[in-house]
Amino acid sequence: MRILLTNDDGVLAPGIRAAAAALKEIGDVTVCAPDREQSGTGTAVSLQSPLRLTEVEPIVPGVPSWRVEGTPCDAAIVALEVLMRDKVDLLVAGINAGANLGEDVLVSGTVGAALQGYFRGVPSLAFSVTALADIHWEPAAQLLKQLATALSNEGLSTVLPRDVADRPLLLNVNLPNLPAHEIKGVEITRLGKRAYADVVKEGHDGRRQWYWVMRDKPVWELVEGTDIWAIRHNQVSITPLHTDLTYDKFPPSLVPIAKVLFEGLQKAKQAEKSS
Ligand code: MN
């Protein structure tokens, strides 16, 4: 199995090293990751500047490793399109230091990188441990190895049947930061709501005013069946994701607005003609 391993914490982060060591036991791993931390860059792609791709010392012996001066998505795209071309059976993003839960998946560089595999029909996993320090990497590495093995054997389809035959799997996996014996279960979940209170700090650097978006403590909405619920109950959360963001339960009162808007446009057109 050919595995592309990337992340958003940078190629030197301990989490990607733990993942490389685990995945190396079950497949041919290539690492291609940002040269520095890029957490919170979501689905950003660098369209305004060229990217440099540099081979570096293997982060784990025997694992070819590359760094990209760009975002997690840049690293994934360059690896998928140039380094490995069509020869990727599985994309793994992680293991991330920090939770990627609820609506936070929309700003997560870890999930962003995984999306690039998903878009190209490659089964993709985003892996995170919900802590920023003193992280238990071992259970995450172990689980990653198990999940990747299951995917390689197509055994997972019996556990997670695909609703559309050729839609690849995109799984967002979060582990509580606990040693394996304290983890209470593995739950298949849906995304919860984790409202962040974004705080903007201000200061002056001597020349100019600066503003820094910082994240205060998140406000958790504890709803059973969600990723947040699972983590709060010391369980592993696995959320299958897809990219259809369309809200199919929008209020019916929205429909007449379309007609009104079009009528307004037509009136503007008539005004243009008569002027
Ligand atoms: Mn990160």
mmCIF file of C-alpha atoms and ligand atoms in Angstrom, residues 8-9 37 39-40 96-97 110, ligand 1:
data_model
loop_
_atom_site.group_PDB
_atom_site.id
_atom_site.type_symbol
_atom_site.label_atom_id
_atom_site.label_comp_id
_atom_site.label_asym_id
_atom_site.label_seq_id
_atom_site.Cartn_x
_atom_site.Cartn_y
_atom_site.Cartn_z
ATOM 1 C CA ASP A 8 -0.376 20.960 9.197
ATOM 2 C CA ASP A 9 2.040 21.081 12.134
ATOM 3 C CA GLU A 37 3.481 24.985 11.321
ATOM 4 C CA SER A 39 -2.408 25.044 11.771
ATOM 5 C CA GLY A 40 -5.659 26.830 11.005
ATOM 6 C CA ASN A 96 -2.192 16.588 14.662
ATOM 7 C CA ALA A 97 -1.531 18.149 18.033
ATOM 8 C CA THR A 110 -5.250 18.737 8.881
HETATM 9 MN MN MN B 1 -2.086 21.522 13.621
#
